[in-house]
Coordinates of C-alpha atoms in Angstrom, one line a residue:
M1141 CA 0.0 0.0 0.0
E1142 CA 1.2 3.5 -0.8
Q1143 CA 2.0 5.8 2.1
S1144 CA 0.6 9.3 1.8
Q1145 CA 2.5 12.4 3.0
S1146 CA 0.0 12.7 5.8
L1147 CA 1.5 9.6 7.4
N1148 CA 4.9 11.0 7.8
G1149 CA 5.8 10.8 11.5
Y1150 CA 3.9 7.5 11.9
T1151 CA 5.5 4.1 12.4
S1152 CA 4.1 0.6 13.0
A1153 CA 2.6 0.3 16.4
T1154 CA 2.9 -3.5 16.8
V1155 CA 5.2 -6.4 15.9
V1156 CA 2.2 -8.5 14.9
A1157 CA 2.2 -9.3 11.2
T1158 CA -1.2 -8.4 9.7
T1159 CA -0.5 -9.5 6.2
S1160 CA -3.1 -11.4 4.2
N1161 CA -2.7 -14.8 2.7
F1162 CA -6.3 -15.9 2.1
I1163 CA -9.7 -14.4 1.1
M1164 CA -13.2 -14.9 2.3
V1165 CA -15.5 -16.7 -0.2
R1166 CA -19.1 -17.1 0.8
E1167 CA -22.2 -18.4 -1.0
E1168 CA -24.5 -16.0 0.9
P1169 CA -24.3 -12.3 2.0
F1170 CA -23.0 -11.9 5.5
T1171 CA -22.4 -9.4 8.4
H1172 CA -19.8 -10.5 10.9
T1173 CA -17.8 -8.9 13.7
Y1174 CA -14.0 -9.6 14.2
R1175 CA -12.3 -8.6 17.5
T1176 CA -8.6 -8.9 18.2
V1177 CA -6.4 -8.2 21.2
I1178 CA -2.9 -7.1 20.4
R1179 CA 0.2 -5.7 22.2
L1180 CA 1.4 -2.4 21.0
R1181 CA 5.0 -1.3 21.2
E1182 CA 4.2 1.5 23.7
Q1183 CA 1.3 2.4 26.0
G1184 CA 0.1 5.8 27.3
T1185 CA -1.6 8.4 25.2
L1186 CA -1.3 7.3 21.6
K1187 CA -2.4 8.8 18.3
L1188 CA -3.2 5.9 16.0
R1189 CA -4.0 5.4 12.3
F1190 CA -5.0 2.3 10.5
G1191 CA -4.2 1.3 6.9
F1192 CA -6.3 -1.0 4.7
S1193 CA -5.4 -2.9 1.6
N1194 CA -8.0 -4.9 -0.3
T1195 CA -5.6 -7.2 -2.0
V1196 CA -4.1 -10.6 -1.0
D1197 CA -0.5 -10.2 -0.1
S1198 CA 0.9 -13.8 -0.7
T1199 CA -0.1 -17.2 -1.9
W1200 CA -1.7 -19.8 0.2
E1201 CA -1.0 -23.5 -0.6
Q1202 CA -1.1 -24.0 -4.3
G1203 CA -2.8 -20.7 -5.0
T1204 CA -6.2 -22.1 -6.0
I1205 CA -8.1 -19.6 -3.8
A1206 CA -5.6 -17.0 -2.7
W1207 CA -2.5 -15.8 -4.6
A1208 CA -0.3 -12.7 -4.4
G1209 CA -2.1 -9.7 -6.0
R1210 CA -5.6 -11.2 -6.0
E1211 CA -7.9 -8.3 -5.4
G1212 CA -10.6 -8.5 -2.7
G1213 CA -14.2 -8.0 -3.6
A1214 CA -16.6 -5.2 -2.7
W1215 CA -17.3 -5.1 1.1
R1216 CA -18.3 -2.6 3.7
I1217 CA -17.0 -1.5 7.1
E1218 CA -20.2 -1.1 9.1
A1219 CA -18.3 0.1 12.2
A1220 CA -14.8 -0.1 13.6
C1221 CA -13.6 0.8 17.1
I1222 CA -10.7 0.4 19.5
A1223 CA -10.6 0.2 23.3
D1224 CA -8.4 -0.7 26.2
G1225 CA -8.1 -4.5 25.9
G1226 CA -6.7 -4.9 29.4
I1227 CA -4.2 -7.6 30.3
D1228 CA -6.2 -10.9 30.1
H1229 CA -6.8 -11.3 26.3
N1230 CA -10.5 -11.6 26.9
C1231 CA -13.3 -10.4 24.7
S1232 CA -14.7 -7.8 27.0
Y1233 CA -13.5 -4.2 27.5
N1234 CA -14.2 -1.2 29.7
E1235 CA -17.0 0.7 27.9
G1236 CA -15.5 4.0 29.0
T1237 CA -12.4 3.5 26.8
L1238 CA -14.2 2.8 23.5
V1239 CA -13.2 5.0 20.6
H1240 CA -14.9 4.8 17.2
L1241 CA -12.8 5.0 14.0
T1242 CA -13.8 7.3 11.2
F1243 CA -12.9 7.5 7.5
G1244 CA -13.1 11.0 6.1
G1245 CA -15.3 11.9 9.0
T1246 CA -17.8 9.0 8.7
G1247 CA -18.0 5.8 10.7
T1248 CA -18.7 3.5 7.7
R1249 CA -16.7 2.8 4.5
D1250 CA -17.5 1.0 1.3
V1251 CA -14.4 -0.8 0.1
L1252 CA -13.7 -1.3 -3.6
P1253 CA -11.7 -4.2 -5.1
G1254 CA -7.9 -3.5 -4.8
E1255 CA -8.5 -0.3 -2.8
Q1256 CA -6.0 1.1 -0.3
F1257 CA -7.0 3.7 2.3
Y1258 CA -6.4 5.0 5.8
S1259 CA -8.5 5.8 8.8
D1260 CA -8.6 9.3 10.3
P1261 CA -6.2 9.8 13.3
V1262 CA -7.7 8.7 16.6
E1263 CA -6.4 9.0 20.2
I1264 CA -6.6 6.4 23.0
Y1265 CA -5.0 6.0 26.4
L1266 CA -3.6 2.6 27.3
P1267 CA -2.3 2.0 30.8
D1268 CA 1.1 0.4 31.1
G1269 CA 1.0 -3.3 30.1
H1270 CA -2.5 -3.1 28.6
D1271 CA -3.2 -4.3 25.1
L1272 CA -5.3 -2.7 22.4
M1273 CA -8.6 -4.2 21.4
F1274 CA -9.6 -3.7 17.8
S1275 CA -13.2 -4.6 16.9
W1276 CA -15.0 -4.1 13.6
T1277 CA -18.2 -5.3 11.9
L1278 CA -17.9 -6.1 8.2
S1279 CA -20.4 -7.0 5.6
A1280 CA -20.2 -8.4 2.0
G1281 CA -22.2 -10.1 -0.7
P1282 CA -21.7 -13.6 -2.0
G1283 CA -18.4 -14.5 -3.7
A1284 CA -14.9 -13.5 -2.8
S1285 CA -14.6 -10.5 -0.5
I1286 CA -12.2 -9.7 2.4
P1287 CA -8.5 -10.7 2.5
Y1288 CA -7.2 -12.0 5.8
N1289 CA -4.6 -14.2 7.4
T1290 CA -5.4 -17.8 7.9
E1291 CA -2.2 -19.0 9.7
Q1292 CA -2.0 -20.2 13.3
M1293 CA -3.3 -17.5 15.7
L1294 CA -0.4 -15.6 17.3
V1295 CA -2.7 -13.3 19.1
T1296 CA -6.1 -13.9 20.7
A1297 CA -9.1 -13.0 18.5
Y1298 CA -12.8 -13.5 18.6
D1299 CA -15.6 -13.4 16.0
A1300 CA -19.4 -13.3 16.0
P1301 CA -22.2 -13.1 13.5
G1302 CA -24.0 -9.7 13.3
F1303 CA -23.4 -6.2 14.2
R1304 CA -21.3 -6.3 17.5
A1305 CA -18.3 -4.1 16.9
A1306 CA -19.0 -2.0 20.0
Q1307 CA -20.5 -4.7 22.2
P1308 CA -18.8 -4.6 25.5
N1309 CA -19.0 -8.3 26.5
E1310 CA -18.4 -11.7 25.0
D1311 CA -22.0 -12.7 24.4
G1312 CA -22.3 -14.4 21.0
F1313 CA -18.5 -14.4 20.4
R1314 CA -16.3 -17.4 19.9
K1315 CA -12.5 -17.7 19.8
S1316 CA -11.2 -17.4 16.3
D1317 CA -9.1 -20.1 14.7
N1318 CA -7.0 -19.4 11.6
L1319 CA -8.9 -16.2 11.2
L1320 CA -6.9 -13.0 11.8
V1321 CA -9.0 -10.1 10.3
L1322 CA -7.1 -6.9 11.0
P1323 CA -6.1 -3.7 9.1
S1324 CA -3.0 -4.1 6.9
W1325 CA -1.1 -1.6 9.0
I1326 CA -1.5 -0.3 12.5
G1327 CA 0.5 2.8 13.1
Y1328 CA 1.1 5.4 15.7
E1329 CA 2.6 8.9 15.7
K1330 CA 6.2 8.5 16.8
D1331 CA 9.6 10.0 16.0
T1332 CA 12.1 7.2 15.3
V1333 CA 15.8 7.1 14.7
Q1334 CA 15.5 4.4 12.1
E1335 CA 12.9 2.2 10.4
L1336 CA 13.3 -1.6 9.9
V1337 CA 11.0 -3.7 7.7
F1338 CA 11.1 -7.5 8.2
F1339 CA 9.9 -9.1 5.0
G1340 CA 9.4 -12.9 4.9
D1341 CA 7.3 -16.0 5.4
S1342 CA 5.8 -17.8 8.4
I1343 CA 9.2 -17.9 10.1
T1344 CA 9.2 -14.1 10.1
Q1345 CA 5.6 -14.0 11.0
G1346 CA 6.3 -16.2 14.0
V1347 CA 4.1 -19.1 13.2
R1348 CA 4.2 -22.0 15.7
T1349 CA 5.4 -19.8 18.6
A1350 CA 3.1 -19.3 21.6
Q1351 CA -0.1 -17.4 21.2
D1352 CA 0.2 -14.0 22.8
G1353 CA 3.8 -14.9 23.7
Y1354 CA 5.6 -12.6 21.2
D1355 CA 8.4 -15.2 21.2
Y1356 CA 9.4 -15.0 17.6
W1357 CA 12.6 -13.4 16.5
V1358 CA 11.2 -10.2 15.0
A1359 CA 9.3 -9.4 18.2
K1360 CA 12.4 -10.0 20.3
I1361 CA 14.6 -7.9 18.1
A1362 CA 12.0 -5.1 18.3
N1363 CA 11.8 -5.4 22.1
Q1364 CA 15.6 -5.1 22.4
L1365 CA 15.9 -2.2 20.0
G1366 CA 13.2 -0.3 21.8
P1367 CA 10.4 1.9 20.4
A1368 CA 12.9 4.5 19.1
C1369 CA 13.5 2.0 16.3
G1370 CA 10.5 1.5 14.1
V1371 CA 9.8 -2.2 13.2
W1372 CA 7.2 -3.4 10.7
N1373 CA 6.7 -7.2 10.5
L1374 CA 5.6 -8.2 7.0
G1375 CA 5.9 -11.9 7.5
S1376 CA 3.2 -14.0 5.8
G1377 CA 2.6 -17.7 6.2
W1378 CA 3.4 -19.8 3.1
A1379 CA 4.8 -16.7 1.2
R1380 CA 7.3 -17.1 -1.5
A1381 CA 9.9 -14.9 -3.1
Y1382 CA 8.0 -15.2 -6.4
D1383 CA 5.0 -13.6 -4.7
A1384 CA 7.1 -10.5 -3.9
A1385 CA 8.6 -10.5 -7.4
T1386 CA 5.1 -9.9 -8.8
D1387 CA 5.4 -6.3 -7.4
T1388 CA 1.9 -6.3 -6.1
A1389 CA 0.5 -5.2 -2.7
W1390 CA 2.9 -7.1 -0.5
L1391 CA 6.1 -5.7 -2.0
R1392 CA 4.6 -2.3 -2.2
K1393 CA 4.3 -2.4 1.6
A1394 CA 8.0 -3.2 1.9
K1395 CA 8.8 -0.3 -0.4
Q1396 CA 7.7 2.0 2.5
G1397 CA 10.9 0.9 4.3
K1398 CA 12.9 4.1 4.8
D1399 CA 16.2 2.8 6.2
K1400 CA 16.6 -1.0 6.3
I1401 CA 14.7 -3.9 4.8
V1402 CA 15.5 -7.5 6.1
L1403 CA 14.6 -10.1 3.5
C1404 CA 14.1 -13.7 4.8
L1405 CA 12.6 -15.8 2.0
G1406 CA 13.1 -19.0 0.1
V1407 CA 11.8 -21.9 2.2
N1408 CA 8.4 -22.1 0.5
D1409 CA 9.9 -21.5 -2.9
I1410 CA 12.1 -24.6 -2.5
D1411 CA 9.3 -26.5 -0.8
I1412 CA 5.7 -26.1 -2.1
G1413 CA 6.8 -23.7 -4.9
C1414 CA 9.2 -26.3 -6.4
R1415 CA 11.5 -23.5 -7.7
T1416 CA 15.0 -24.2 -8.9
A1417 CA 18.0 -22.5 -7.4
E1418 CA 18.3 -20.2 -10.4
Q1419 CA 14.6 -19.3 -10.3
L1420 CA 14.7 -18.5 -6.6
L1421 CA 17.9 -16.4 -6.9
S1422 CA 16.4 -14.6 -9.9
D1423 CA 13.3 -13.7 -7.9
L1424 CA 15.4 -12.5 -4.9
Q1425 CA 17.5 -10.4 -7.3
D1426 CA 14.3 -8.9 -8.8
I1427 CA 12.9 -8.0 -5.3
I1428 CA 16.2 -6.3 -4.4
Y1429 CA 16.2 -4.4 -7.7
R1430 CA 12.7 -3.2 -7.2
L1431 CA 13.3 -2.1 -3.6
K1432 CA 16.5 -0.3 -4.5
N1433 CA 14.9 1.3 -7.6
H1434 CA 12.1 2.7 -5.4
N1435 CA 14.6 4.0 -2.8
P1436 CA 18.3 3.9 -3.7
D1437 CA 19.2 4.8 -0.1
V1438 CA 17.5 1.9 1.6
K1439 CA 19.8 -0.8 3.0
I1440 CA 19.0 -4.4 2.1
I1441 CA 19.8 -7.1 4.6
L1442 CA 19.5 -10.5 3.0
C1443 CA 19.1 -13.5 5.2
T1444 CA 20.3 -17.0 4.2
V1445 CA 17.4 -19.4 3.7
P1446 CA 16.6 -21.0 7.1
P1447 CA 17.0 -24.8 7.4
F1448 CA 13.7 -26.6 7.0
N1449 CA 14.8 -30.2 7.0
F1450 CA 15.0 -30.5 3.2
V1451 CA 16.4 -33.7 1.7
E1452 CA 17.6 -34.9 -1.7
E1453 CA 17.0 -32.4 -4.5
R1454 CA 15.5 -29.7 -2.2
E1455 CA 18.5 -30.0 0.1
Q1456 CA 20.8 -29.3 -2.9
I1457 CA 18.8 -26.3 -4.0
W1458 CA 18.9 -25.0 -0.4
R1459 CA 22.7 -25.4 -0.3
T1460 CA 23.2 -23.8 -3.7
V1461 CA 21.1 -20.8 -2.9
N1462 CA 22.8 -20.2 0.5
A1463 CA 26.2 -20.6 -1.0
R1464 CA 25.4 -17.9 -3.5
I1465 CA 23.8 -15.6 -0.8
R1466 CA 26.9 -16.0 1.4
G1467 CA 29.1 -15.3 -1.6
L1468 CA 27.4 -11.9 -2.2
S1469 CA 26.4 -12.9 -5.7
L1470 CA 23.3 -10.8 -5.7
S1471 CA 23.7 -7.1 -6.5
G1472 CA 22.2 -4.5 -4.3
V1473 CA 22.7 -6.5 -1.0
D1474 CA 24.3 -4.3 1.6
R1475 CA 24.7 -7.0 4.3
V1476 CA 24.0 -10.8 4.8
F1477 CA 22.6 -12.1 8.0
D1478 CA 23.3 -15.8 8.2
I1479 CA 20.2 -17.0 10.0
A1480 CA 20.8 -20.6 8.8
E1481 CA 24.1 -20.7 10.7
V1482 CA 22.2 -19.9 13.9
L1483 CA 19.6 -22.6 13.4
S1484 CA 21.4 -25.4 11.6
Q1485 CA 22.9 -28.6 13.0
P1486 CA 26.7 -29.0 12.7
A1487 CA 28.1 -30.1 9.3
P1488 CA 27.4 -32.2 7.4
H1489 CA 23.8 -31.8 8.5
E1490 CA 23.5 -28.0 8.0
H1491 CA 20.2 -28.5 6.1
L1492 CA 18.5 -29.8 9.3
L1493 CA 17.1 -27.6 12.1
Q1494 CA 18.6 -28.2 15.5
R1495 CA 16.2 -30.4 17.4
Q1496 CA 15.9 -28.0 20.3
Y1497 CA 14.5 -25.4 17.9
M1498 CA 11.8 -27.6 16.4
S1499 CA 8.3 -26.4 17.2
S1500 CA 7.2 -30.1 17.4
E1501 CA 8.8 -33.5 16.6
F1502 CA 7.9 -33.2 12.9
D1503 CA 7.6 -29.4 12.4
P1504 CA 10.7 -27.4 11.5
H1505 CA 9.2 -24.0 12.2
P1506 CA 11.5 -22.4 14.7
N1507 CA 10.1 -22.2 18.2
G1508 CA 10.4 -19.5 20.9
L1509 CA 13.9 -20.6 22.0
A1510 CA 15.0 -20.3 18.4
G1511 CA 13.5 -16.9 18.3
T1512 CA 15.6 -15.9 21.3
R1513 CA 18.8 -17.3 19.6
I1514 CA 18.1 -15.6 16.3
A1515 CA 17.4 -12.3 18.0
E1516 CA 20.6 -12.6 20.1
A1517 CA 22.7 -13.4 17.0
F1518 CA 21.1 -10.6 15.0
L1519 CA 21.6 -8.0 17.6
R1520 CA 25.3 -9.0 18.1
W1521 CA 25.8 -8.8 14.3
Y1522 CA 23.7 -5.7 13.8

């Protein structure tokens, strides 16, 4: 999404990735409320704005339903509001803290396919340690409509049929599963000394780490750098480098990076994407070219491809790509962060994730301990 001049002085308010990798497809019209509790990088009196992109960011599975650049349908924001979400991640809130969002001065908004837009500024006070509750009621006709994220829930969310955006209690709500429906960007007014964008797949998003734990590497890096350093997490489950190379909504978000962009892609290209080493490297080069062409001053930090227990042909592709990345064969790369070295078993088993970092016996998504080790290594290197 393109950033307007009026958003100068704003930075991402959360490390939660709100990218979209799926789209709602319904046979009948619907009206539904989605409520999410998220930790912001700071509390106190905050001036917030919310950005919306009605386009799918990255491909899910084989791309039969959701693919990078697929435009959402026509839908409507019936109401949107924020409140003090407290400390318990529950569905209720203190009614006295509710603030309604507006769009050009009105509380509703008809959304067109592919549209990008922002809310008006809004202020809220959050006591120290309290989360933000974001609640909105959306409606759409039959067919494809609203892009959202269908990965494992990293924050607590609820949903309910009907018009319940401002409802203060949990009546009618259920806990959401694989259903994160949030704005594409949650920002707050903040002067920062530098801005970092983390652009990657589920490993960057933090998938398989604890819900509401903020245990993934991007969150821990942001916590250590502090709020003076802006951090925008654009991780998206099952995303591929070739999604970004299409230069659609997802990469356009990354182009907003002013100072440094950290690229961590390739696992899904090698795996479900079945890309060759040359195809993956070509896509990475194309991404870097587009980012540098948009902003020649931005610094590109390219990560090696994390180990994902690849074997046979995929292992060889993984080894080839990482050798080329370490050899600085891609033009426009300013620095290389060797995330694979942090996570890999000793040679000759570098292609395997260390067992202590496995999220489960058979799942090589890095766990919270891995998030700590990556963050420690990144900050020492950085």
